[in-house]
Short mmCIF file of C-alpha atoms in Angstrom, two decimals:
data_model
loop_
_atom_site.label_atom_id
_atom_site.label_comp_id
_atom_site.label_asym_id
_atom_site.label_seq_id
_atom_site.Cartn_x
_atom_site.Cartn_y
_atom_site.Cartn_z
CA MET A 1 -10.78 64.69 -125.87
CA PRO A 2 -7.18 65.71 -125.01
CA GLU A 3 -5.67 68.38 -127.25
CA ASN A 4 -2.88 66.07 -128.46
CA GLU A 5 -5.43 63.49 -129.63
CA LYS A 6 -7.31 66.12 -131.61
CA CYS A 7 -4.07 66.99 -133.38
CA ASP A 8 -3.35 63.33 -134.14
CA PHE A 9 -6.80 62.86 -135.67
CA LEU A 10 -6.23 66.02 -137.69
CA TYR A 11 -2.91 64.71 -138.99
CA TYR A 12 -4.34 61.39 -140.12
CA TRP A 13 -7.39 63.01 -141.71
CA MET A 14 -5.24 65.41 -143.71
CA GLY A 15 -2.66 62.77 -144.56
CA ASP A 16 -5.35 60.43 -145.84
CA TYR A 17 -6.72 63.17 -148.08
CA LEU A 18 -3.26 64.08 -149.40
CA TRP A 19 -2.37 60.49 -150.27
CA THR A 20 -5.71 59.55 -151.82
CA GLU A 21 -6.84 62.74 -153.53
CA THR A 22 -3.63 64.51 -154.61
CA SER A 23 -0.39 63.64 -156.37
CA VAL A 24 1.77 64.44 -153.33
CA LYS A 25 5.17 62.74 -153.44
CA SER A 26 6.46 63.68 -149.99
CA LEU A 27 4.00 63.64 -147.11
CA SER A 28 6.43 65.37 -144.76
CA ASP A 29 6.94 68.27 -147.20
CA ALA A 30 3.19 68.67 -147.70
CA MET A 31 2.57 68.56 -143.96
CA LYS A 32 5.32 71.10 -143.35
CA THR A 33 3.55 73.48 -145.74
CA ILE A 34 0.25 72.95 -143.92
CA TYR A 35 1.64 73.41 -140.42
CA ASN A 36 3.59 76.50 -141.51
CA ALA A 37 0.25 77.88 -142.70
CA PHE A 38 -1.22 77.17 -139.25
CA GLU A 39 1.57 79.23 -137.68
CA THR A 40 1.12 82.06 -140.18
CA TRP A 41 -2.62 82.31 -139.69
CA ASP A 42 -4.16 83.18 -136.38
CA VAL A 43 -5.75 79.84 -135.54
CA THR A 44 -6.89 79.47 -131.97
CA GLU A 45 -6.10 75.78 -131.51
CA ASN A 46 -2.70 75.33 -133.08
CA CYS A 47 -1.28 71.86 -133.67
CA ASN A 48 2.45 71.39 -134.02
CA ASN A 49 3.94 69.11 -136.65
CA LYS A 50 4.97 66.07 -134.63
CA TYR A 51 5.30 63.81 -137.66
CA ASN A 52 8.57 64.88 -139.25
CA ASN A 53 9.66 61.59 -140.78
CA ASP A 54 8.88 61.04 -144.43
CA ILE A 55 6.95 57.78 -144.70
CA ASP A 56 5.46 56.17 -147.76
CA LYS A 57 1.77 55.78 -148.49
CA THR A 58 1.54 52.14 -147.38
CA LEU A 59 3.11 52.77 -143.98
CA PHE A 60 0.95 55.85 -143.45
CA GLN A 61 -2.21 53.88 -144.23
CA ASN A 62 -1.19 51.09 -141.86
CA ARG A 63 -0.46 53.58 -139.10
CA LYS A 64 -3.77 55.35 -139.61
CA LEU A 65 -5.63 52.04 -139.55
CA VAL A 66 -3.97 51.05 -136.26
CA PHE A 67 -4.48 54.50 -134.74
CA ASP A 68 -8.20 54.45 -135.54
CA TYR A 69 -8.49 50.83 -134.42
CA TYR A 70 -6.99 51.57 -131.00
CA HIS A 71 -9.51 54.34 -130.47
CA ASP A 72 -12.43 52.24 -131.74
CA TYR A 73 -11.61 48.84 -130.22
CA LYS A 74 -14.25 48.77 -127.49
CA LYS A 75 -16.94 49.93 -129.89
CA LEU A 76 -15.87 47.34 -132.46
CA GLN A 77 -16.19 44.57 -129.89
CA SER A 78 -19.88 45.29 -129.47
CA LEU A 79 -20.71 46.42 -133.02
CA LEU A 80 -19.10 43.74 -135.19
CA PRO A 81 -21.03 40.73 -133.81
CA ASN A 82 -24.28 42.56 -134.55
CA ILE A 83 -23.35 43.71 -138.03
CA ASP A 84 -25.69 42.81 -140.88
CA SER A 85 -24.55 39.39 -142.08
CA ARG A 86 -24.74 40.67 -145.66
CA CYS A 87 -21.68 42.77 -144.84
CA ASN A 88 -19.60 39.83 -143.62
CA VAL A 89 -17.20 39.95 -146.54
CA GLU A 90 -16.36 43.58 -145.80
CA CYS A 91 -16.25 42.91 -142.05
CA THR A 92 -13.88 39.97 -142.40
CA GLY A 93 -11.71 41.97 -144.78
CA TYR A 94 -11.56 44.82 -142.27
CA ILE A 95 -10.37 42.53 -139.47
CA GLN A 96 -7.78 41.01 -141.81
CA ASN A 97 -6.53 44.48 -142.74
CA ILE A 98 -6.30 45.42 -139.06
CA THR A 99 -4.31 42.28 -138.28
CA GLU A 100 -1.88 42.90 -141.14
CA ALA A 101 -1.51 46.58 -140.23
CA CYS A 102 -0.75 45.69 -136.60
CA ASN A 103 1.98 43.28 -137.67
CA LYS A 104 3.51 45.76 -140.11
CA VAL A 105 3.63 48.78 -137.79
CA LYS A 106 4.92 46.63 -134.93
CA SER A 107 7.71 45.35 -137.17
CA ASP A 108 8.49 48.84 -138.48
CA CYS A 109 8.71 50.33 -134.99
CA GLN A 110 11.22 47.64 -134.04
CA GLN A 111 13.52 48.31 -137.00
CA LYS A 112 16.74 49.70 -135.53
CA GLN A 113 18.14 50.80 -138.89
CA THR A 114 15.44 53.44 -139.33
CA SER A 115 14.56 56.57 -137.39
CA HIS A 116 11.00 55.35 -136.95
CA GLN A 117 11.69 53.75 -133.57
CA SER A 118 11.60 57.11 -131.81
CA ASP A 119 9.15 59.00 -134.04
CA HIS A 120 5.80 60.21 -132.78
CA PHE A 121 3.76 57.22 -133.93
CA CYS A 122 6.10 54.53 -132.60
CA THR A 123 6.41 56.38 -129.29
CA TRP A 124 2.61 56.56 -129.07
CA PHE A 125 2.26 52.89 -130.07
CA LYS A 126 4.77 51.74 -127.46
CA ASN A 127 3.21 53.90 -124.74
CA GLU A 128 -0.30 52.66 -125.55
CA ASN A 129 0.77 49.04 -125.30
CA GLU A 130 2.62 49.66 -122.03
CA LYS A 131 -0.27 51.66 -120.62
CA ASN A 132 -2.63 48.87 -121.58
CA ALA A 133 -0.35 46.14 -120.21
CA GLY A 134 -2.28 43.30 -118.63
CA GLY A 135 -4.38 42.29 -121.60
CA ASN A 136 -5.22 45.48 -123.48
CA ASP A 137 -2.54 45.46 -126.16
CA TYR A 138 -5.12 45.69 -128.94
CA CYS A 139 -2.66 44.40 -131.55
CA ALA A 140 -2.02 41.25 -129.50
CA GLN A 141 -3.40 38.09 -131.09
CA ASP A 142 -5.82 37.40 -128.23
CA LYS A 143 -7.40 40.82 -128.68
CA LEU A 144 -7.57 40.55 -132.46
CA SER A 145 -9.20 37.12 -132.14
CA GLN A 146 -12.02 38.66 -130.11
CA LEU A 147 -13.19 40.67 -133.10
CA LYS A 148 -16.01 38.62 -134.61
CA CYS A 149 -18.37 39.39 -137.48
CA GLY A 150 -22.09 38.61 -137.53
CA ALA A 151 -23.45 35.19 -138.42
CA ALA A 152 -23.00 34.20 -142.06
CA THR A 153 -25.90 34.39 -144.48
CA GLU A 154 -26.73 31.51 -146.81
CA PRO A 155 -25.52 32.11 -150.39
CA GLY A 156 -28.20 33.64 -152.58
CA VAL A 157 -30.26 35.03 -149.70
CA VAL A 158 -29.02 38.56 -150.19
CA ALA A 159 -29.86 38.58 -153.88
CA SER A 160 -33.31 37.13 -153.31
CA GLU A 161 -34.05 39.70 -150.60
CA ARG A 162 -33.18 42.52 -152.95
CA GLY A 163 -35.09 41.02 -155.83
CA PRO A 164 -33.95 40.45 -159.41
CA GLY A 165 -32.06 43.34 -160.95
CA ALA A 166 -31.93 45.36 -157.75
CA PRO A 167 -28.66 47.23 -157.10
CA SER A 168 -26.32 45.89 -154.44
CA PRO A 169 -26.16 47.84 -151.16
CA THR A 170 -22.55 48.83 -151.79
CA SER A 171 -23.25 50.30 -155.22
CA SER A 172 -25.63 52.96 -153.95
CA GLY A 173 -24.09 56.39 -154.00
CA SER A 174 -20.72 55.30 -155.41
CA ASN A 175 -21.06 57.53 -158.45
CA ASN A 176 -21.96 60.50 -156.28
CA THR A 177 -18.92 59.90 -154.08
CA THR A 178 -16.62 59.81 -157.10
CA THR A 179 -18.13 63.02 -158.46
CA VAL A 180 -17.71 64.84 -155.15
CA ALA A 181 -14.11 63.66 -154.78
CA THR A 182 -13.28 64.84 -158.30
CA ALA A 183 -14.88 68.21 -157.70
CA LEU A 184 -13.01 68.69 -154.42
CA SER A 185 -9.70 67.78 -156.05
CA SER A 186 -10.25 70.41 -158.75
CA ILE A 187 -11.15 73.08 -156.20
CA PHE A 188 -8.17 72.28 -153.98
CA ALA A 189 -5.78 72.34 -156.92
CA THR A 190 -7.07 75.82 -157.78
CA ILE A 191 -6.99 77.49 -154.34
CA GLY A 192 -3.71 75.97 -153.16
CA LEU A 193 -2.53 73.77 -150.32
CA PRO A 194 -2.22 76.40 -147.52
CA THR A 195 -5.81 77.50 -148.00
CA VAL A 196 -6.93 73.88 -148.01
CA ALA A 197 -5.02 73.39 -144.77
CA PHE A 198 -6.93 76.20 -143.10
CA PHE A 199 -10.35 74.90 -144.05
CA LEU A 200 -9.43 71.31 -143.21
CA TYR A 201 -8.21 72.47 -139.84
CA LYS A 202 -11.36 74.46 -139.03
CA VAL A 203 -13.74 71.74 -140.20
CA ILE A 204 -11.96 68.91 -138.42
CA MET A 205 -11.35 70.70 -135.13
CA GLU A 206 -14.95 71.92 -134.99
CA GLY A 207 -16.22 68.46 -135.89
CA ILE A 208 -14.24 66.84 -133.08
CA LYS A 209 -15.96 69.10 -130.57
CA ILE A 210 -19.40 67.84 -131.56
#
């Protein structure tokens, strides 16, 4: 994977954590603190802060969704049709979210009254669509329409397969996830953002190599 892509994945991973697990009010300020920590510490694979614009949580989430989608498109084409039909609600919702995110980031990148037109994401988005010209603009309607979920299951089949009183597949582990997230938030609040940045950086960059 190219070095610049690793850094983009790192940015979205950290940004997602900051928006969902902390009370951060300015993503750009938080990121500046993190990237300053990278420069202060002797990290071997340094990533520069290419995302200087302060964007709100909704726009960040839409951008992350589109970024991940562009990298996963070919896998999604083959995986979604074979997905367990019991997950069709989630699958359909995912495709709908992708479609809405594509429309919103495309509109935002075309807004002349903002500085977003020339920021790192919009430059990447424009370049990807130009590079993929000839039918591979993954936010184009014809590409979005190719994303299909598995065949629908008859109502009541899922419940009968699980048996009366059995927990739903999505409920398993939800309490554990909440507990872990709460614990992590407490730890991060105690040790401080720069230290969190270092460990996030090491874990993510090592994980990408695997």
